[in-house]
Amino acid sequence: MEDFSSYAKHHKFIMGILAVIVILATAVGARLNGKNKQTELQNQTVKVSLVSAKDYMKSRGIVSANGTVESLEQAELRSQFSAPVSKIYTQIGKQVSAGQVLVTLQNSDISAQLAQTQALLKAAQARLDEMKKGLRTEELDLLETQMNAAKQALADTKAQQDTAVASALSNLLNAGLSAMPSSGNTGSSNPAISGSYTGTERGQYKISLYATGSGIRFQASGLESAEGEVSATPIKMGSKGLYIQFPSTNMPTNNTWTVDIPNTQAAGYTALNSAYQSTLQGRETAVNAATNALSAAQKQYDLKLAGASNEQIKAQEAAVEQAEANVKTVAAQLEKTVIRSPIKGTVSVLSVKYGELVSPGQLVASVVNKGGLQVKAYISDYDLPYVAEGAEVKINDTATGTVARMATSVDPRTKNVEVQVVVSDPENSGLVAGQNASIKISAKENSDGGMLFLLPLQAVKVSSSGASVFTVNDDNTVTERQVTLGSVSGEFVEIKSGMDPEMKIVPAVSELKDGQKVNVQ
């Protein structure tokens, strides 16, 4: 029994020693395996290229760009109304003051409406005063006279406006009337259309020819029916004022033509249609104003006749307020026909002439103040770190200026940044608004006094221990060199220290490690 116990203790001691040996062997093997993997990674050869650090130096002195001269104070005056030009008070190159009238559009109808609304306001206010005073016979007689005058004014306004609308419609329907040949016609001769279309209906005349024993005749259908002999002299084409004249009495009977009423292809159609629509709108405005005037006169008469209650007085006060609003509305419409310069300056554009029909949004004139000029230019995101607000600028090698503003972001499409340069002494600069200009901006230097480099982001490795670039040794291994970063501009980053112009660096370092073997291409 003692012999067995002694035997077991002896073997237990030996097994413990063996276990320790196994553990040590495993640890040593793992350490050796790690070193082998590290050595394998370091011995792995990758292909790289080298670039000169000198190519990325920031000390360039001048940043050049091209831009356009603009006025710091410039006004483009556009029409807010559709009407013919009635007066022009200025010319290109003339000095104007703020508020000065440059052009007026035809506004006699609006002036009349304003006078009418002002009269309505005056009448409404007078009626309110009368209501507060009480009934008087002479006042009632006066109101009746005003009411009758308003009735006559409404009738006259309708007649006048109907005449104006009819004239504008006639001008539109008679614009450039012509017989348009069908696609299958033979020959190039077409009949001429003359006279004045007296109808108001829009549509089309269709003209065809047919032969008879006594000669060739024409037949018209569509807007009205008519027929007659084919003649080289004008012949009535129906009862609405139009005549047709053929170039010859011997016309191919298979030819047909159409006459469109109105001719939307005529050169003046657009302007005449705009004038017609404007006349329609003017009629509606004028008739409404006259109708409102009659309604107000009738209401005043009725109120005076019945006597005014507190409610009626309040209603009349509201009527006065409405009349005031109507005056302001028409006055604002009248002001739209007067083109004024909002600034003091020089007329640089005057794009209308007397009698011309202008449309809403059309440019009428442009005024620039040469007392303040700037050049708007664009620099690349690469040049952005070189430029600072306040930098001195040479413009066209003759004028000078200062960088006043820079965009806060880079255009993602063009990779450019907008820069605005204010011109010094613009009066004597020789520059004019709209002119192309070349600028040279004095680039900023490193605030630390050292050399600055601007590297692509992929040429710099950034880790928790700092930033670095890689150079290649004579034995084709890379060395990681610590650098100090500055600001980031787009896809580039400033290097403030840690580099010199003679260095050759690897431009793409994402997979490199210190000591790694490389193959320089």
Coordinates of C-alpha atoms in Angstrom, one line a residue:
M1 CA 0.0 0.0 0.0
E2 CA 2.8 2.4 0.8
D3 CA 4.6 1.4 -2.3
F4 CA 1.5 2.3 -4.4
S5 CA 1.1 5.6 -2.7
S6 CA 4.7 6.5 -3.3
Y7 CA 4.4 5.5 -6.9
A8 CA 1.3 7.7 -7.5
K9 CA 2.9 10.7 -5.9
H10 CA 6.0 10.3 -8.1
H11 CA 4.0 10.0 -11.3
K12 CA 1.8 13.0 -10.4
F13 CA 4.9 15.2 -10.0
I14 CA 6.1 14.1 -13.5
M15 CA 2.7 14.8 -15.1
G16 CA 2.7 18.4 -13.6
I17 CA 6.0 19.1 -15.1
L18 CA 4.8 17.8 -18.5
A19 CA 1.7 20.1 -18.4
V20 CA 3.9 23.2 -17.7
I21 CA 6.1 22.3 -20.6
V22 CA 3.1 22.0 -22.9
I23 CA 1.8 25.4 -21.9
L24 CA 5.1 27.1 -22.4
A25 CA 5.5 25.5 -25.8
T26 CA 2.1 26.8 -26.9
A27 CA 2.8 30.4 -25.8
V28 CA 6.2 30.4 -27.6
G29 CA 4.6 29.0 -30.7
A30 CA 1.9 31.6 -30.7
R31 CA 4.5 34.4 -30.3
L32 CA 6.6 33.0 -33.1
N33 CA 3.5 32.7 -35.3
G34 CA 2.7 36.4 -34.7
K35 CA 6.2 37.5 -35.5
N36 CA 6.1 35.4 -38.6
K37 CA 2.8 37.0 -39.7
Q38 CA 4.2 40.5 -39.1
T39 CA 7.4 39.6 -40.9
E40 CA 5.3 38.2 -43.8
L41 CA 3.3 41.4 -44.0
Q42 CA 6.4 43.6 -43.9
N43 CA 8.0 41.4 -46.6
Q44 CA 4.9 41.7 -48.8
T45 CA 5.8 43.9 -51.7
V46 CA 3.2 46.4 -53.1
K47 CA 3.6 48.7 -56.1
V48 CA 3.7 52.4 -55.4
S49 CA 4.6 55.6 -57.3
L50 CA 6.4 58.7 -56.0
V51 CA 5.6 62.4 -56.3
S52 CA 7.7 65.4 -55.5
A53 CA 6.6 67.4 -52.4
K54 CA 7.7 70.5 -54.3
D55 CA 4.7 70.1 -56.6
Y56 CA 2.4 70.6 -53.6
M57 CA 4.0 73.7 -52.1
K58 CA 1.4 76.4 -51.3
S59 CA 3.7 79.4 -51.6
R60 CA 2.4 80.4 -55.1
G61 CA 2.2 84.2 -54.6
I62 CA -0.7 84.8 -57.1
V63 CA -4.1 83.1 -57.7
S64 CA -5.5 84.0 -61.2
A65 CA -9.1 83.8 -62.3
N66 CA -11.6 85.3 -64.8
G67 CA -14.8 87.0 -64.0
T68 CA -17.5 89.6 -64.9
V69 CA -17.7 93.2 -63.8
E70 CA -21.0 94.0 -62.0
S71 CA -22.4 97.1 -60.4
L72 CA -22.8 97.0 -56.7
E73 CA -26.0 99.0 -57.2
Q74 CA -27.8 98.1 -60.4
A75 CA -31.5 98.1 -61.2
E76 CA -33.2 96.2 -64.1
L77 CA -36.5 97.9 -64.7
R78 CA -39.2 95.6 -66.1
S79 CA -42.7 96.3 -67.1
Q80 CA -45.5 95.1 -64.8
F81 CA -48.2 96.1 -67.3
S82 CA -49.1 95.5 -70.9
A83 CA -49.5 98.7 -72.8
P84 CA -47.9 100.8 -75.6
V85 CA -45.0 103.2 -74.7
S86 CA -46.4 106.7 -74.5
K87 CA -43.3 108.8 -73.5
I88 CA -39.6 108.3 -73.1
Y89 CA -37.8 110.8 -70.9
T90 CA -34.2 109.6 -71.0
Q91 CA -31.5 108.0 -73.2
I92 CA -28.6 105.6 -72.8
G93 CA -25.7 107.2 -71.0
K94 CA -27.8 109.8 -69.2
Q95 CA -27.4 110.4 -65.5
V96 CA -30.7 109.9 -63.6
S97 CA -31.6 110.4 -59.9
A98 CA -33.5 108.1 -57.6
G99 CA -37.3 108.3 -58.3
Q100 CA -36.8 109.9 -61.7
V101 CA -39.4 108.9 -64.4
L102 CA -37.7 107.2 -67.3
V103 CA -40.6 105.8 -69.4
T104 CA -44.4 106.0 -69.2
L105 CA -46.9 103.6 -70.7
Q106 CA -50.3 104.5 -72.1
N107 CA -52.5 105.0 -69.1
S108 CA -55.3 107.4 -70.0
D109 CA -58.0 104.7 -69.2
I110 CA -56.5 104.0 -65.8
S111 CA -56.2 107.7 -65.0
A112 CA -59.9 108.0 -65.8
Q113 CA -60.6 105.1 -63.5
L114 CA -58.5 106.7 -60.7
A115 CA -60.4 110.0 -61.1
Q116 CA -63.7 108.0 -60.9
T117 CA -62.7 106.1 -57.8
Q118 CA -61.5 109.3 -56.2
A119 CA -64.9 110.9 -56.9
L120 CA -66.6 107.8 -55.5
L121 CA -64.6 108.1 -52.3
K122 CA -65.4 111.8 -52.0
A123 CA -69.1 111.0 -52.6
A124 CA -69.0 108.2 -50.0
Q125 CA -67.4 110.4 -47.4
A126 CA -69.9 113.2 -48.2
R127 CA -72.8 110.7 -47.8
L128 CA -71.4 109.6 -44.5
D129 CA -71.2 113.2 -43.3
E130 CA -74.8 113.8 -44.5
M131 CA -76.1 110.7 -42.7
K132 CA -74.6 111.9 -39.5
K133 CA -76.3 115.4 -40.0
G134 CA -79.8 114.2 -41.0
L135 CA -82.1 114.7 -44.0
R136 CA -82.3 118.0 -46.0
T137 CA -84.4 118.5 -49.2
E138 CA -81.7 120.1 -51.2
E139 CA -79.3 117.3 -50.4
L140 CA -81.9 114.7 -51.5
D141 CA -82.3 116.6 -54.8
L142 CA -78.6 116.6 -55.3
L143 CA -78.3 112.9 -54.7
E144 CA -81.1 112.2 -57.2
T145 CA -79.2 114.2 -59.8
Q146 CA -76.0 112.3 -59.0
M147 CA -77.8 109.0 -59.3
N148 CA -79.2 109.9 -62.7
A149 CA -75.7 111.1 -63.8
A150 CA -74.3 107.8 -62.7
K151 CA -76.9 105.9 -64.7
Q152 CA -75.9 107.9 -67.8
A153 CA -72.2 107.4 -67.1
L154 CA -72.8 103.7 -67.0
A155 CA -74.6 103.7 -70.3
D156 CA -71.9 105.9 -71.9
T157 CA -69.1 103.7 -70.5
K158 CA -70.7 100.6 -71.9
A159 CA -71.1 102.2 -75.3
Q160 CA -67.5 103.5 -75.3
Q161 CA -66.0 100.3 -74.1
D162 CA -68.0 98.2 -76.5
T163 CA -66.7 100.3 -79.4
A164 CA -63.1 99.9 -78.1
V165 CA -63.6 96.1 -77.8
A166 CA -65.2 95.9 -81.3
S167 CA -62.3 97.8 -82.8
A168 CA -59.6 95.7 -81.1
L169 CA -61.5 92.5 -82.2
S170 CA -61.7 93.8 -85.7
N171 CA -58.0 94.5 -85.8
L172 CA -57.3 91.0 -84.5
L173 CA -59.6 89.2 -86.9
N174 CA -58.3 91.1 -89.9
A175 CA -54.6 90.6 -89.2
G176 CA -52.7 89.3 -92.2
L177 CA -55.7 87.5 -93.9
S178 CA -54.5 85.2 -96.7
A179 CA -55.7 82.2 -98.6
M180 CA -53.6 79.2 -97.6
P181 CA -53.3 76.5 -100.3
S182 CA -54.0 72.8 -99.5
S183 CA -51.1 70.4 -99.7
G184 CA -52.4 68.8 -102.9
N185 CA -52.7 72.0 -104.9
T186 CA -50.9 72.3 -108.3
G187 CA -49.0 75.4 -109.3
S188 CA -48.0 78.2 -106.9
S189 CA -50.6 80.8 -107.6
N190 CA -53.0 81.7 -104.8
P191 CA -55.9 84.1 -104.6
A192 CA -55.6 87.4 -102.7
I193 CA -57.9 88.3 -99.9
S194 CA -58.8 91.9 -99.4
G195 CA -61.4 94.0 -97.6
S196 CA -62.3 94.1 -93.9
Y197 CA -64.0 91.2 -92.1
T198 CA -67.0 92.7 -90.4
G199 CA -68.1 89.7 -88.5
T200 CA -67.3 88.8 -84.9
E201 CA -67.3 85.0 -85.3
R202 CA -64.0 83.1 -85.5
G203 CA -63.6 80.3 -87.9
Q204 CA -62.6 79.5 -91.4
Y205 CA -63.5 80.0 -95.0
K206 CA -63.0 77.0 -97.3
I207 CA -62.6 77.9 -101.0
S208 CA -62.9 75.4 -103.9
L209 CA -63.3 75.7 -107.7
Y210 CA -65.5 74.0 -110.2
A211 CA -66.0 74.2 -113.9
T212 CA -69.2 75.2 -115.7
G213 CA -70.0 75.7 -119.3
S214 CA -69.5 79.4 -119.0
G215 CA -66.2 79.2 -117.1
I216 CA -64.6 78.4 -113.7
R217 CA -66.5 79.4 -110.6
F218 CA -65.5 79.5 -106.9
Q219 CA -67.5 78.3 -103.9
A220 CA -66.9 79.4 -100.3
S221 CA -68.2 77.6 -97.2
G222 CA -67.5 77.6 -93.5
L223 CA -68.1 81.0 -91.8
E224 CA -70.6 81.8 -94.6
S225 CA -71.6 80.4 -98.0
A226 CA -70.8 82.3 -101.2
E227 CA -70.0 81.7 -104.8
G228 CA -69.0 83.6 -107.9
E229 CA -66.9 83.6 -111.1
V230 CA -63.2 83.2 -110.9
S231 CA -62.0 86.7 -111.8
A232 CA -58.7 88.6 -111.8
T233 CA -60.5 91.5 -110.1
P234 CA -61.8 91.6 -106.5
I235 CA -65.2 89.9 -106.1
K236 CA -67.2 89.8 -102.9
M237 CA -66.8 86.6 -100.9
G238 CA -70.0 86.6 -98.9
S239 CA -71.6 89.4 -97.0
K240 CA -69.0 90.1 -94.3
G241 CA -66.8 92.5 -96.1
L242 CA -64.1 90.2 -97.7
Y243 CA -63.2 90.1 -101.4
I244 CA -61.3 87.4 -103.3
Q245 CA -59.1 88.1 -106.4
F246 CA -57.6 85.2 -108.4
P247 CA -54.3 85.6 -110.3
S248 CA -55.9 84.2 -113.4
T249 CA -59.3 83.1 -114.7
N250 CA -57.7 79.8 -115.8
M251 CA -57.1 78.1 -112.4
P252 CA -56.9 74.3 -111.8
T253 CA -60.3 73.2 -110.5
N254 CA -58.8 70.6 -108.1
N255 CA -57.1 73.4 -106.0
T256 CA -58.6 74.4 -102.7
W257 CA -57.7 77.1 -100.1
T258 CA -58.6 78.0 -96.5
V259 CA -58.8 81.5 -95.0
D260 CA -58.4 81.4 -91.1
I261 CA -60.2 84.1 -89.1
P262 CA -58.1 85.2 -87.3
N263 CA -54.8 84.2 -89.0
T264 CA -52.8 83.0 -85.9
Q265 CA -49.7 82.8 -88.1
A266 CA -49.7 86.5 -89.0
A267 CA -46.7 88.5 -87.8
G268 CA -48.7 90.9 -85.6
Y269 CA -51.2 88.3 -84.2
T270 CA -49.5 88.0 -80.8
A271 CA -49.4 91.8 -80.2
L272 CA -53.0 92.3 -81.5
N273 CA -54.3 89.4 -79.4
S274 CA -52.6 90.9 -76.3
A275 CA -54.1 94.3 -77.1
Y276 CA -57.6 92.7 -77.5
Q277 CA -57.3 90.9 -74.2
S278 CA -56.1 94.1 -72.5
T279 CA -59.1 96.0 -74.0
L280 CA -61.5 93.3 -72.7
Q281 CA -60.0 93.7 -69.3
G282 CA -60.2 97.5 -69.5
R283 CA -63.9 97.2 -70.5
E284 CA -64.6 95.0 -67.5
T285 CA -62.8 97.3 -65.1
A286 CA -64.4 100.4 -66.5
V287 CA -68.0 98.9 -66.5
N288 CA -67.5 97.6 -63.0
A289 CA -66.3 101.0 -61.8
A290 CA -69.3 102.7 -63.5
T291 CA -71.7 100.0 -62.1
N292 CA -70.2 100.5 -58.6
A293 CA -70.6 104.2 -59.0
L294 CA -74.3 103.9 -59.9
S295 CA -74.8 101.4 -57.0
A296 CA -73.2 103.8 -54.6
A297 CA -75.2 106.7 -55.8
Q298 CA -78.4 104.7 -55.6
K299 CA -77.5 103.6 -52.1
Q300 CA -76.8 107.1 -51.0
Y301 CA -80.1 108.3 -52.4
D302 CA -82.0 105.5 -50.7
L303 CA -80.2 106.1 -47.4
K304 CA -80.9 109.8 -47.4
L305 CA -84.5 109.2 -48.3
A306 CA -85.1 106.7 -45.6
G307 CA -82.9 108.4 -43.0
A308 CA -79.9 106.8 -41.4
S309 CA -79.8 104.4 -38.5
N310 CA -76.7 103.5 -36.5
E311 CA -76.4 100.3 -38.5
Q312 CA -76.6 102.3 -41.8
I313 CA -74.0 104.8 -40.6
K314 CA -71.7 101.9 -39.8
A315 CA -72.3 100.4 -43.2
Q316 CA -71.6 103.7 -44.9
E317 CA -68.3 104.0 -42.9
A318 CA -67.4 100.6 -44.3
A319 CA -68.3 101.9 -47.8
V320 CA -65.9 104.8 -47.3
E321 CA -63.2 102.3 -46.3
Q322 CA -63.9 100.3 -49.4
A323 CA -63.8 103.4 -51.6
E324 CA -60.4 104.3 -50.1
A325 CA -59.1 100.8 -50.9
N326 CA -60.4 101.1 -54.5
V327 CA -58.5 104.4 -54.9
K328 CA -55.3 102.8 -53.6
T329 CA -55.8 99.8 -55.9
V330 CA -56.3 101.9 -59.0
A331 CA -53.5 104.2 -58.0
A332 CA -51.1 101.3 -57.7
Q333 CA -52.2 100.1 -61.1
L334 CA -51.5 103.5 -62.5
E335 CA -48.1 103.6 -60.9
K336 CA -47.2 100.3 -62.7
T337 CA -47.4 102.3 -66.0
V338 CA -44.7 104.7 -64.8
I339 CA -41.1 103.3 -65.0
R340 CA -39.0 105.1 -62.4
S341 CA -35.3 104.6 -61.5
P342 CA -35.0 103.4 -57.9
I343 CA -31.4 104.5 -57.7
K344 CA -29.1 107.3 -58.7
G345 CA -26.9 106.2 -61.7
T346 CA -26.4 106.0 -65.4
V347 CA -28.9 104.5 -67.9
S348 CA -27.1 101.6 -69.5
V349 CA -30.0 99.9 -71.3
L350 CA -33.1 101.4 -72.9
S351 CA -34.7 98.6 -74.8
V352 CA -38.1 100.2 -75.9
K353 CA -39.2 102.8 -78.4
Y354 CA -42.2 105.1 -78.6
G355 CA -45.4 103.3 -79.4
E356 CA -44.0 99.8 -78.8
L357 CA -46.4 97.4 -77.0
V358 CA -44.6 96.1 -74.0
S359 CA -45.5 92.9 -72.1
P360 CA -45.4 92.1 -68.4
G361 CA -41.8 91.1 -67.4
Q362 CA -40.2 92.8 -70.5
L363 CA -37.0 94.7 -69.8
V364 CA -37.6 98.4 -70.3
A365 CA -34.4 100.0 -68.9
S366 CA -31.3 99.3 -66.8
V367 CA -29.6 101.8 -64.5
V368 CA -26.1 101.2 -62.9
N369 CA -24.3 103.2 -60.3
K370 CA -20.6 103.4 -61.3
G371 CA -19.8 104.6 -57.8
G372 CA -19.6 100.9 -56.8
L373 CA -18.3 98.1 -59.0
Q374 CA -17.3 94.5 -58.2
V375 CA -15.9 91.5 -60.1
K376 CA -17.6 88.2 -59.6
A377 CA -15.1 85.4 -60.3
Y378 CA -14.6 81.7 -59.5
I379 CA -11.5 80.0 -58.2
S380 CA -10.9 76.2 -57.9
D381 CA -11.2 74.4 -54.6
Y382 CA -7.4 73.7 -54.9
D383 CA -6.8 77.5 -54.8
L384 CA -9.2 78.1 -52.0
P385 CA -6.7 77.9 -49.1
Y386 CA -4.5 80.5 -50.9
V387 CA -7.2 83.2 -50.8
A388 CA -8.5 85.2 -47.9
E389 CA -11.0 88.0 -47.5
G390 CA -9.2 91.3 -47.6
A391 CA -6.5 90.1 -50.1
E392 CA -5.3 92.6 -52.6
V393 CA -6.3 92.1 -56.2
K394 CA -5.1 93.3 -59.6
I395 CA -7.8 93.7 -62.2
N396 CA -7.0 93.6 -65.9
D397 CA -3.5 94.8 -64.8
T398 CA -4.8 98.4 -64.7
A399 CA -7.2 98.5 -61.7
T400 CA -7.0 97.3 -58.2
G401 CA -9.5 95.9 -55.7
T402 CA -10.0 93.8 -52.6
V403 CA -11.5 90.4 -51.9
A404 CA -14.7 91.3 -50.1
R405 CA -16.6 88.0 -49.9
M406 CA -16.0 84.3 -50.5
A407 CA -18.6 81.6 -50.8
T408 CA -18.8 79.4 -47.7
S409 CA -19.0 76.2 -49.7
V410 CA -17.6 74.5 -52.9
D411 CA -19.9 73.9 -55.8
P412 CA -20.1 70.1 -55.9
R413 CA -20.5 70.0 -59.7
T414 CA -17.8 72.4 -60.8
K415 CA -15.5 72.3 -57.7
N416 CA -15.3 76.1 -57.9
V417 CA -15.8 78.8 -55.2
E418 CA -17.4 82.2 -55.9
V419 CA -15.2 85.2 -55.0
Q420 CA -16.4 88.8 -55.1
V421 CA -13.8 91.5 -55.5
V422 CA -14.7 95.1 -54.8
V423 CA -13.1 97.6 -57.2
S424 CA -11.0 100.4 -55.7
D425 CA -11.7 103.9 -57.2
P426 CA -14.3 102.6 -59.7
E427 CA -14.8 106.0 -61.3
N428 CA -11.2 105.9 -62.6
S429 CA -10.9 102.2 -63.0
G430 CA -11.8 102.1 -66.7
L431 CA -14.2 99.2 -65.9
V432 CA -17.8 99.0 -66.9
A433 CA -20.6 96.7 -65.8
G434 CA -20.9 93.6 -67.9
Q435 CA -17.3 93.6 -69.0
N436 CA -15.1 90.5 -68.7
A437 CA -12.1 90.9 -66.4
S438 CA -9.1 88.9 -65.4
I439 CA -8.0 89.1 -61.8
K440 CA -4.8 88.3 -59.9
I441 CA -5.2 87.7 -56.1
S442 CA -2.3 88.0 -53.8
A443 CA -2.1 84.6 -52.1
K444 CA -1.8 84.3 -48.3
E445 CA 1.3 82.8 -46.6
N446 CA 1.7 80.3 -43.7
S447 CA 1.0 82.2 -40.5
D448 CA 3.8 80.2 -38.8
G449 CA 6.4 81.5 -41.3
G450 CA 7.2 78.1 -42.6
M451 CA 6.5 76.4 -45.9
L452 CA 3.0 75.1 -46.6
F453 CA 2.0 72.1 -48.6
L454 CA -1.4 71.1 -50.0
L455 CA -1.7 67.3 -50.3
P456 CA -4.6 65.2 -51.6
L457 CA -6.4 63.5 -48.7
Q458 CA -5.3 60.0 -49.9
A459 CA -1.7 60.9 -49.5
V460 CA -2.0 61.4 -45.8
K461 CA -2.6 58.6 -43.2
V462 CA -4.5 59.7 -40.1
S463 CA -4.6 57.5 -37.0
S464 CA -5.0 57.9 -33.3
S465 CA -1.3 58.6 -33.0
G466 CA -1.4 61.5 -35.5
A467 CA -1.0 62.2 -39.2
S468 CA 1.8 61.0 -41.4
V469 CA 3.1 60.7 -45.0
F470 CA 5.3 57.9 -46.4
T471 CA 8.7 58.1 -48.1
V472 CA 10.7 55.2 -49.7
N473 CA 14.2 54.3 -48.5
D474 CA 17.1 53.0 -50.6
D475 CA 16.2 49.4 -49.7
N476 CA 12.7 49.9 -51.0
T477 CA 11.0 50.0 -47.7
V478 CA 8.7 52.8 -46.6
T479 CA 9.1 55.1 -43.7
E480 CA 6.2 56.7 -42.0
R481 CA 6.9 60.4 -41.2
Q482 CA 4.8 62.4 -38.8
V483 CA 3.3 65.7 -40.1
T484 CA 1.2 68.5 -38.7
L485 CA -2.1 69.2 -40.4
G486 CA -3.8 72.5 -41.2
S487 CA -7.2 73.2 -42.7
V488 CA -9.0 70.9 -45.1
S489 CA -10.3 72.4 -48.4
G490 CA -12.4 70.0 -50.5
E491 CA -10.3 67.0 -51.3
F492 CA -7.0 68.6 -50.1
V493 CA -5.4 69.1 -46.7
E494 CA -2.7 71.6 -45.6
I495 CA 0.5 70.3 -44.2
K496 CA 2.0 72.9 -41.9
S497 CA 5.2 71.0 -40.8
G498 CA 7.0 67.7 -41.2
M499 CA 7.8 68.1 -44.9
D500 CA 10.4 69.7 -47.1
P501 CA 10.4 70.4 -50.9
E502 CA 13.1 67.7 -51.6
M503 CA 11.0 64.8 -50.3
K504 CA 9.5 62.2 -52.5
I505 CA 6.2 60.9 -51.1
V506 CA 3.8 58.1 -51.9
P507 CA 0.5 59.7 -53.2
A508 CA -1.8 56.8 -52.0
V509 CA -1.1 55.4 -48.5
S510 CA -4.3 53.6 -47.4
E511 CA -2.7 50.1 -47.2
L512 CA 0.9 51.0 -46.3
K513 CA 2.7 50.3 -43.0
D514 CA 6.0 51.5 -41.7
G515 CA 8.9 49.2 -42.9
Q516 CA 6.8 47.5 -45.6
K517 CA 8.6 46.5 -48.9
V518 CA 7.4 48.3 -52.0
N519 CA 8.1 48.2 -55.7
V520 CA 8.5 51.8 -57.0
Q521 CA 7.0 52.2 -60.5

